[in-house]
């Protein structure tokens, strides 16, 4: 109760004054990067509705136009509006990495907390399996998955989910081992709580902010890797709209003197990755005293 | 001995998993080879020639013994030995990886030292590396081509060149594209490691004793910061080996990476298997070398056995 009392505003401080003070003390980089990330996610959701032109149909006569009022980023070699393709492509470009990060976070956290909790042979077995996975660079793993499962959206996503798991598991395991030896875990155990309840309701919430920060940083990496697979022609196939695919498309146009498509898609990738990296790093910094 | 058997076992398990995965992959390489309307006898003959009528374990064993004798098998789509196709392309990829690796070490550690040691430059280097780390190799590639090949016409846009000087000229842009994000990452780690050491008590004490700046840096800061820098250098350089795949495709370089991509598309599994072996082997070799180097440098790891 005393904690609650301390948080109450001092008498006389107006709402606006408090808001200004809070803003001044806040981590501005965190706010800016969170805003940019939110904006990009919003584009991924509403992109198809705000696109000024069709992303898939173009006029051959208006191919490779320079940026203008009607086409702010110009048009590609098939006369499609590049701005529209970038906006529509956000969805496919972001869903892939989001799925990868979701899967590897769930998988890695479960493995890590499990092996930290049980220790001994469980810990050793998990570590051995992860060591073999570490021998595959993520990109190679994704390419091999495409060789087995065929080109498309799912093979690289599934492969990267597995390839990223060891990295997540290694971070979470070291956190979980530290938590496990803290007195509160012993206290819970003495109170007769089940292992499941201690891990899920007490241990996990304590390490969760750091997991979230790592997942945010990992999102940028997954986006780059998936876009690279599409760039190689092994991921999503045309006529899908995806930024990596657009860079590959635009590469040919660029060599012929029309760089706008490749540069627009490339810039979107870089902006997105910077925003998520900075957000993740600021989130991680909040956890350190 | 542990340092030989462990990594070797990892590579062995990895090649087994690759072979197993490719074995259960749908699609029949024989149909592509046999042409239109093949007779059953013709199909059976091809299957026998490729060894596809044997069990998976028998094929893996003959592949493994073949590899140990230097025979990587026969390519399905190239209709020639895999070894020949690979040895023709390996030097190009090796050149690119070594070139990029040198750039990463020089610029990554160099910028890290400058940013970590000179407080005033630290924010600028942090911002620079924060941006560079987010630029994927294939995006860097198209920007470099646009600026340095098409606008300024300083370097060629595609190809690998022949002869040493011509090769350096051709592979400079690819190596920069490959090194950009990775050297930024190494610079961030180095900067953090050196900045952390710079403020420690023994460094302040050494300064207080009147030791010169350069001496303090070499004796007290660099030595202690070296361990994380070496670890990440290894991880990053090992990562270039597979990241080269993307850069080779972006610059139209005829290396192992572009061969891997075309072989995956053509379902030419013997080639895929051989390149996967080479990539995994070199990745494991580099990481093992780094582990060994760490033990050599840090008695704490040597004695407790674990970081």
XYZ file of C-alpha atoms in Angstrom:
596
model
C 0.000 0.000 0.000
C 2.829 2.386 0.760
C 4.120 1.888 -2.750
C 0.793 2.968 -4.154
C 0.741 6.004 -1.920
C 4.176 7.066 -3.133
C 3.040 7.007 -6.737
C 0.160 9.384 -6.119
C 0.745 12.804 -7.659
C 1.894 15.590 -5.412
C -0.756 18.090 -4.526
C -0.878 20.953 -6.960
C 0.831 19.245 -9.900
C -1.474 19.703 -12.868
C -2.069 16.910 -15.366
C -0.332 18.746 -18.182
C 2.691 19.585 -16.044
C 3.023 15.948 -15.066
C 2.755 14.828 -18.669
C 5.479 17.263 -19.716
C 7.763 16.116 -16.918
C 7.148 12.468 -17.796
C 7.960 13.199 -21.426
C 11.166 14.998 -20.484
C 12.324 12.099 -18.330
C 11.272 9.440 -20.829
C 13.709 7.663 -23.118
C 13.195 9.647 -26.316
C 14.904 7.108 -28.561
C 12.539 4.485 -27.165
C 9.514 6.639 -27.938
C 10.650 7.552 -31.448
C 11.579 3.982 -32.380
C 8.333 2.628 -30.895
C 6.425 5.219 -32.952
C 8.218 4.243 -36.183
C 7.700 0.530 -35.484
C 4.016 1.181 -34.806
C 3.721 3.116 -38.042
C 5.319 0.303 -40.046
C 3.035 -2.286 -38.449
C 0.067 -0.025 -39.230
C 1.172 0.132 -42.888
C 1.372 -3.673 -42.913
C -2.239 -3.826 -41.687
C -3.877 -1.094 -43.789
C -1.370 -0.965 -46.697
C -3.692 -2.364 -49.387
C -6.358 0.264 -48.532
C -4.115 3.318 -48.498
C -2.163 2.401 -51.644
C -2.919 5.055 -54.285
C -2.694 2.635 -57.227
C -2.959 -1.088 -57.851
C 0.167 -2.942 -56.738
C -0.141 -5.671 -59.345
C -1.437 -3.950 -62.451
C 0.472 -1.350 -64.392
C 0.463 0.374 -67.741
C 3.290 -0.779 -69.976
C 3.371 2.701 -71.479
C 4.129 4.232 -68.075
C 7.009 1.863 -67.261
C 10.099 3.113 -65.402
C 8.747 6.595 -64.728
C 10.788 8.948 -62.579
C 9.216 9.980 -59.243
C 6.410 12.511 -59.815
C 3.199 13.773 -58.217
C 1.131 10.857 -59.491
C 3.843 8.302 -58.637
C 5.884 9.628 -55.671
C 8.450 6.775 -55.947
C 8.075 6.352 -59.720
C 7.004 3.148 -61.486
C 8.753 -0.189 -62.060
C 9.638 -1.937 -65.314
C 6.042 -3.168 -65.715
C 4.568 0.277 -65.059
C 3.376 -0.575 -61.538
C 3.346 2.229 -58.948
C 6.318 1.622 -56.632
C 4.801 3.405 -53.608
C 1.750 1.150 -53.819
C 3.920 -1.950 -54.107
C 5.975 -0.874 -51.081
C 2.814 -0.245 -49.013
C 1.136 -3.497 -50.035
C 4.396 -5.434 -49.686
C 4.783 -4.440 -46.031
C 2.304 -7.121 -44.977
C 4.143 -10.100 -46.453
C 7.535 -8.629 -45.497
C 6.540 -8.348 -41.824
C 4.370 -11.439 -41.273
C 7.274 -13.788 -42.068
C 9.706 -12.398 -39.461
C 6.860 -12.037 -36.932
C 6.072 -15.752 -37.252
C 9.765 -16.665 -37.026
C 10.257 -14.641 -33.856
C 7.053 -15.933 -32.266
C 8.016 -19.544 -32.949
C 11.662 -19.298 -31.891
C 10.752 -17.372 -28.737
C 8.194 -19.949 -27.618
C 10.473 -22.852 -28.579
C 13.671 -21.344 -27.188
C 12.096 -20.165 -23.930
C 10.466 -23.536 -23.283
C 13.701 -25.431 -23.962
C 15.756 -22.978 -21.920
C 13.527 -22.865 -18.839
C 13.095 -26.626 -19.020
C 16.819 -27.280 -19.142
C 17.565 -24.666 -16.474
C 14.912 -26.155 -14.200
C 15.780 -29.832 -14.545
C 19.532 -29.372 -15.112
C 21.685 -32.513 -15.341
C 21.072 -34.818 -18.279
C 18.139 -32.792 -19.684
C 20.332 -29.710 -19.774
C 23.157 -31.647 -21.433
C 20.922 -33.242 -24.067
C 19.338 -29.913 -25.014
C 22.784 -28.302 -25.186
C 24.042 -31.076 -27.534
C 21.084 -30.692 -29.899
C 21.480 -26.924 -29.935
C 25.213 -27.298 -30.657
C 24.431 -29.215 -33.856
C 21.933 -26.506 -34.854
C 24.603 -23.874 -34.194
C 26.757 -25.514 -36.882
C 24.191 -24.436 -39.514
C 24.320 -20.744 -40.337
C 20.680 -19.547 -40.403
C 20.787 -18.618 -44.083
C 22.213 -22.015 -45.129
C 19.561 -23.753 -43.020
C 16.820 -21.810 -44.795
C 18.272 -22.586 -48.242
C 18.451 -26.302 -47.387
C 14.835 -26.185 -46.210
C 13.873 -24.730 -49.579
C 15.761 -27.571 -51.281
C 13.637 -30.062 -49.331
C 10.244 -28.361 -49.095
C 10.323 -26.232 -52.234
C 10.224 -22.496 -52.808
C 7.628 -20.302 -51.166
C 6.695 -18.548 -47.962
C 6.662 -21.410 -45.472
C 9.936 -23.313 -45.944
C 12.227 -20.359 -45.054
C 9.931 -19.291 -42.195
C 9.952 -22.775 -40.674
C 13.724 -23.118 -41.139
C 14.554 -19.744 -39.583
C 12.242 -20.501 -36.627
C 14.412 -23.508 -35.868
C 17.713 -21.824 -36.746
C 17.018 -18.875 -34.407
C 15.945 -21.084 -31.487
C 19.479 -21.838 -30.166
C 20.292 -18.130 -29.918
C 17.123 -17.402 -27.973
C 17.538 -20.524 -25.831
C 21.124 -19.657 -24.897
C 20.147 -16.184 -23.667
C 17.070 -17.340 -21.765
C 18.880 -20.294 -20.216
C 21.523 -18.093 -18.611
C 18.772 -15.824 -17.226
C 16.691 -18.746 -15.995
C 19.639 -20.427 -14.266
C 20.287 -17.188 -12.375
C 16.619 -16.854 -11.387
C 16.369 -20.479 -10.358
C 18.958 -19.973 -7.628
C 17.214 -16.937 -6.140
C 15.475 -17.355 -2.761
C 11.962 -16.726 -4.067
C 12.026 -19.935 -6.103
C 12.970 -21.925 -3.010
C 10.236 -20.122 -1.060
C 7.671 -21.050 -3.708
C 8.823 -24.635 -3.619
C 8.565 -24.785 0.163
C 5.044 -23.389 -0.144
C 4.210 -26.459 -2.177
C 3.834 -24.794 -5.584
C 4.230 -27.104 -8.569
C 7.271 -26.724 -10.817
C 4.955 -25.693 -13.653
C 3.375 -22.940 -11.563
C 6.719 -21.605 -10.328
C 8.123 -21.462 -13.875
C 5.050 -20.064 -15.591
C 3.756 -17.681 -12.938
C 6.930 -16.534 -11.191
C 10.119 -17.272 -13.136
C 8.889 -16.408 -16.630
C 7.440 -12.969 -15.733
C 10.794 -12.046 -14.188
C 12.830 -12.819 -17.306
C 10.104 -11.771 -19.760
C 11.205 -8.136 -20.364
C 14.653 -9.296 -21.506
C 13.114 -11.964 -23.733
C 10.883 -9.303 -25.284
C 13.882 -7.039 -25.944
C 15.823 -9.904 -27.570
C 12.808 -10.856 -29.675
C 12.509 -7.268 -30.922
C 16.176 -7.196 -31.939
C 15.796 -10.644 -33.509
C 12.863 -9.411 -35.589
C 15.209 -7.204 -37.617
C 17.559 -10.126 -38.230
C 14.708 -12.387 -39.322
C 13.412 -9.713 -41.678
C 16.846 -9.372 -43.296
C 17.296 -13.138 -43.648
C 13.825 -13.701 -45.113
C 14.216 -10.793 -47.512
C 17.590 -12.245 -48.570
C 15.932 -15.596 -49.319
C 13.305 -13.814 -51.435
C 16.078 -11.828 -53.115
C 17.713 -15.139 -54.094
C 14.404 -16.220 -55.659
C 13.919 -19.032 -53.136
C 11.204 -17.429 -50.995
C 7.851 -15.940 -51.932
C 7.410 -15.890 -55.699
C 6.199 -13.152 -58.040
C 3.605 -11.679 -58.438
C 3.605 -11.454 -54.598
C 4.610 -8.070 -53.232
C 7.518 -8.347 -50.815
C 10.443 -6.019 -50.243
C 13.237 -8.570 -50.827
C 11.568 -9.626 -54.049
C 11.266 -5.976 -55.094
C 15.015 -5.441 -54.559
C 15.693 -8.485 -56.769
C 13.234 -7.202 -59.396
C 14.675 -3.736 -59.191
C 18.262 -4.948 -59.541
C 17.793 -5.635 -63.234
C 16.084 -2.263 -63.734
C 18.885 -0.578 -61.773
C 21.544 -2.038 -64.065
C 19.543 -0.582 -66.975
C 19.479 2.859 -65.381
C 16.221 2.852 -63.337
C 17.176 2.483 -59.677
C 13.902 3.666 -58.056
C 12.299 0.276 -57.305
C 15.352 -1.361 -55.724
C 16.196 1.757 -53.708
C 12.629 2.246 -52.400
C 12.283 -1.357 -51.237
C 15.835 -1.370 -49.843
C 15.167 1.828 -47.905
C 12.012 0.332 -46.362
C 13.998 -2.704 -45.197
C 16.740 -0.533 -43.666
C 14.259 1.819 -41.914
C 12.309 -1.101 -40.472
C 15.406 -2.911 -39.227
C 16.868 0.252 -37.653
C 13.572 1.006 -35.886
C 13.192 -2.494 -34.438
C 16.892 -2.710 -33.482
C 16.778 0.606 -31.620
C 13.495 -0.304 -29.920
C 14.925 -3.652 -28.795
C 18.132 -2.073 -27.520
C 16.253 0.609 -25.562
C 13.952 -2.034 -24.078
C 16.997 -4.054 -23.058
C 18.673 -0.949 -21.578
C 15.646 -0.367 -19.328
C 16.271 -3.730 -17.692
C 19.821 -2.863 -16.750
C 20.216 -0.657 -13.701
C 41.325 -34.803 -28.323
C 37.945 -33.354 -27.258
C 38.665 -30.507 -29.625
C 38.876 -32.806 -32.619
C 36.136 -35.334 -31.890
C 33.422 -32.891 -30.779
C 33.453 -30.684 -33.905
C 33.931 -33.704 -36.192
C 30.904 -35.353 -34.619
C 28.893 -32.179 -35.139
C 29.815 -32.101 -38.828
C 29.002 -35.809 -39.172
C 25.552 -35.404 -37.585
C 24.942 -32.309 -39.702
C 25.772 -34.103 -42.983
C 23.578 -37.029 -41.926
C 20.651 -34.686 -41.247
C 21.156 -32.941 -44.601
C 21.248 -36.271 -46.446
C 18.171 -37.512 -44.588
C 16.225 -34.321 -45.277
C 17.111 -34.370 -48.979
C 16.155 -38.063 -49.118
C 12.613 -37.470 -47.870
C 12.192 -34.409 -50.105
C 9.352 -34.809 -52.595
C 10.183 -34.771 -56.297
C 12.123 -37.231 -58.404
C 15.451 -36.191 -59.923
C 15.303 -39.188 -62.260
C 12.209 -37.954 -64.116
C 14.048 -34.771 -65.079
C 17.024 -36.722 -66.423
C 15.145 -39.357 -68.385
C 13.487 -37.013 -70.834
C 10.034 -37.499 -72.385
C 8.180 -40.837 -72.139
C 11.015 -42.948 -70.686
C 10.601 -46.716 -70.644
C 10.528 -48.392 -67.199
C 13.769 -50.152 -68.045
C 15.454 -46.837 -68.849
C 14.213 -45.333 -65.568
C 15.477 -48.351 -63.639
C 18.851 -48.069 -65.350
C 19.187 -44.408 -64.325
C 18.080 -45.199 -60.785
C 20.741 -47.883 -60.598
C 23.392 -45.615 -62.055
C 22.628 -42.921 -59.457
C 22.445 -45.518 -56.704
C 18.836 -44.630 -55.954
C 17.815 -48.299 -55.832
C 19.795 -48.755 -52.623
C 18.569 -48.001 -49.109
C 19.139 -44.564 -47.598
C 21.737 -45.775 -45.102
C 23.695 -47.600 -47.808
C 23.707 -44.462 -49.945
C 24.765 -42.245 -47.046
C 27.575 -44.662 -46.219
C 28.846 -44.766 -49.790
C 28.583 -40.943 -49.957
C 30.549 -40.611 -46.710
C 33.284 -43.050 -47.725
C 33.414 -41.333 -51.110
C 33.879 -37.932 -49.454
C 36.666 -39.292 -47.269
C 38.399 -40.454 -50.451
C 37.908 -37.063 -52.058
C 34.931 -38.050 -54.230
C 31.933 -35.749 -53.769
C 29.657 -37.674 -56.136
C 28.152 -36.816 -59.506
C 26.029 -33.800 -60.259
C 22.632 -34.598 -61.765
C 22.101 -31.426 -63.781
C 25.726 -30.657 -64.712
C 26.352 -34.306 -65.712
C 29.855 -34.133 -64.326
C 31.680 -34.732 -61.054
C 30.630 -32.491 -58.177
C 34.254 -32.113 -57.133
C 35.216 -30.499 -60.438
C 32.315 -28.037 -60.382
C 33.147 -27.046 -56.823
C 36.903 -26.746 -57.192
C 36.343 -24.409 -60.153
C 34.302 -22.051 -57.971
C 35.858 -22.460 -54.533
C 38.787 -20.045 -55.118
C 36.411 -17.195 -56.058
C 34.310 -17.645 -52.918
C 37.390 -18.104 -50.737
C 38.885 -14.901 -52.154
C 35.661 -12.999 -51.465
C 35.337 -14.335 -47.912
C 38.979 -13.615 -47.033
C 38.784 -10.125 -48.566
C 35.558 -9.350 -46.674
C 36.961 -10.940 -43.508
C 39.989 -8.630 -43.608
C 37.750 -5.585 -44.127
C 35.549 -6.682 -41.207
C 38.496 -7.137 -38.847
C 40.232 -3.877 -39.829
C 37.156 -1.629 -39.849
C 35.200 -3.419 -37.121
C 37.968 -3.518 -34.536
C 39.423 -0.190 -35.712
C 36.158 1.732 -35.351
C 35.424 -0.119 -32.107
C 38.748 0.962 -30.616
C 38.278 4.574 -31.726
C 34.711 4.682 -30.394
C 35.581 2.978 -27.132
C 38.773 4.852 -26.336
C 37.906 8.391 -27.438
C 34.823 9.364 -25.445
C 33.954 12.272 -27.703
C 33.717 10.135 -30.846
C 31.667 7.447 -29.117
C 28.134 8.729 -29.963
C 29.046 9.342 -33.617
C 30.437 5.831 -33.994
C 27.401 4.382 -32.189
C 25.039 6.125 -34.609
C 27.109 5.146 -37.649
C 27.326 1.475 -36.686
C 23.654 1.439 -35.639
C 22.698 2.437 -39.174
C 25.232 0.229 -40.954
C 24.206 -2.876 -38.999
C 20.676 -2.587 -40.426
C 21.775 -2.572 -44.068
C 21.438 -6.093 -45.508
C 24.245 -7.220 -47.822
C 21.960 -7.302 -50.881
C 20.699 -3.758 -50.262
C 24.276 -2.562 -49.746
C 25.123 -4.323 -53.011
C 22.576 -2.439 -55.126
C 23.476 0.924 -53.566
C 27.198 0.309 -54.147
C 26.536 -0.712 -57.749
C 24.418 2.397 -58.337
C 26.985 4.795 -56.860
C 30.394 3.290 -57.592
C 29.731 1.239 -60.719
C 27.025 3.153 -62.615
C 27.457 6.779 -61.459
C 31.181 7.060 -60.778
C 32.229 4.114 -62.977
C 35.055 3.232 -60.598
C 34.357 -0.482 -60.235
C 32.628 -3.139 -62.403
C 28.999 -3.991 -61.541
C 29.190 -7.745 -62.149
C 31.662 -10.598 -62.469
C 34.607 -11.897 -60.489
C 37.534 -11.056 -62.797
C 40.635 -13.116 -63.487
C 44.164 -12.653 -62.226
C 44.983 -11.180 -58.815
C 44.725 -7.440 -59.492
C 41.659 -7.755 -61.721
C 40.030 -9.953 -59.075
C 40.630 -7.411 -56.321
C 39.152 -4.740 -58.588
C 36.072 -6.881 -59.325
C 35.541 -8.132 -55.785
C 35.983 -4.832 -53.929
C 32.299 -3.825 -54.073
C 31.074 -7.354 -53.199
C 33.497 -7.513 -50.265
C 32.329 -4.117 -48.971
C 28.676 -5.176 -49.304
C 29.450 -8.362 -47.392
C 31.522 -6.615 -44.720
C 29.322 -3.584 -44.019
C 26.758 -4.885 -41.495
C 29.154 -7.415 -39.997
C 31.932 -4.904 -39.343
C 29.350 -2.587 -37.767
C 28.343 -5.379 -35.398
C 31.961 -6.134 -34.532
C 32.579 -2.410 -33.991
C 29.660 -2.205 -31.540
C 30.905 -5.154 -29.507
C 34.517 -3.877 -29.528
C 33.409 -0.379 -28.543
C 31.384 -1.693 -25.602
C 34.213 -3.984 -24.466
C 36.833 -1.239 -24.578
C 34.563 1.378 -22.980
C 33.839 -1.039 -20.124
C 37.548 -1.738 -19.524
C 38.489 1.942 -19.775
C 36.585 2.861 -16.614
C 37.804 -0.009 -14.443
C 39.797 0.650 -11.308
C 43.081 -0.838 -12.450
C 43.032 1.398 -15.517
C 42.353 4.496 -13.442
C 45.099 3.409 -11.060
C 47.558 2.914 -13.912
C 46.750 6.394 -15.177
C 47.226 7.739 -11.647
C 50.687 6.211 -11.502
C 51.539 8.352 -14.511
C 51.570 5.632 -17.140
C 51.303 6.991 -20.670
C 47.985 6.748 -22.515
C 49.289 4.352 -25.150
C 50.816 2.074 -22.543
C 47.599 2.011 -20.477
C 45.659 1.170 -23.612
C 47.915 -1.661 -24.746
C 48.678 -3.209 -21.368
C 45.470 -2.751 -19.416
C 42.564 -2.061 -21.741
C 43.196 -3.955 -24.964
C 44.347 -7.142 -23.263
C 41.202 -7.455 -21.180
C 38.870 -6.365 -23.957
C 40.487 -8.782 -26.411
C 38.440 -11.807 -25.388
C 34.940 -10.654 -26.395
C 36.409 -8.994 -29.491
C 38.034 -12.251 -30.600
C 34.871 -14.249 -29.896
C 32.679 -11.971 -31.965
C 35.330 -11.696 -34.716
C 35.115 -15.454 -35.093
C 31.319 -15.529 -35.137
C 31.197 -12.723 -37.680
C 33.866 -14.109 -40.003
C 32.210 -17.546 -39.852
C 28.930 -15.846 -40.766
C 30.456 -14.299 -43.917
C 30.964 -17.777 -45.360
C 27.228 -18.341 -45.747
C 26.310 -14.675 -46.251
C 28.532 -14.763 -49.364
C 25.706 -16.687 -51.066
C 23.587 -13.537 -51.263
C 26.396 -11.243 -52.357
C 27.499 -13.629 -55.099
C 23.990 -13.621 -56.526
C 23.711 -9.832 -56.255
C 26.942 -9.291 -58.199
C 26.594 -12.222 -60.599
C 29.734 -13.868 -59.251
C 30.258 -17.481 -60.252
C 31.061 -18.871 -56.808
C 29.930 -21.627 -54.464
C 26.970 -19.593 -53.234
C 25.444 -18.957 -56.632
C 26.049 -22.637 -57.497
C 24.149 -23.574 -54.319
C 21.182 -21.397 -55.291
C 20.982 -22.772 -58.838
C 21.399 -26.338 -57.557
C 18.578 -25.874 -55.053
C 16.310 -24.588 -57.820
C 17.320 -27.480 -60.096
C 16.965 -30.046 -57.263
C 20.550 -31.160 -57.926
C 20.976 -32.763 -54.515
C 24.560 -34.116 -54.782
C 25.791 -30.554 -55.352
C 23.612 -29.165 -52.526
C 24.926 -31.868 -50.196
C 28.561 -31.166 -51.085
C 28.274 -27.382 -50.694
C 26.394 -27.784 -47.396
C 29.268 -29.999 -46.215
C 31.854 -27.373 -47.179
C 29.931 -24.503 -45.577
C 29.213 -26.387 -42.329
C 32.785 -27.688 -42.167
C 34.323 -24.230 -42.577
C 31.828 -22.731 -40.100
C 32.690 -25.375 -37.485
C 36.426 -25.024 -38.185
C 36.356 -21.277 -37.563
C 34.273 -21.521 -34.380
C 36.484 -24.323 -33.025
C 39.606 -22.286 -33.764
C 38.080 -19.379 -31.807
C 37.267 -21.662 -28.861
C 40.876 -22.872 -28.814
C 42.210 -19.328 -29.033
C 40.051 -18.297 -26.086
C 41.451 -21.080 -23.912
C 44.948 -20.071 -24.894
C 44.317 -16.460 -23.922
C 42.184 -16.850 -20.806
C 43.340 -19.123 -17.993
C 39.895 -18.881 -16.345
C 38.255 -20.724 -19.257
C 41.193 -23.133 -19.429
C 40.723 -24.203 -15.824
C 36.962 -24.262 -15.363
C 36.287 -25.560 -18.842
C 33.295 -23.351 -19.445
C 32.632 -19.680 -19.931
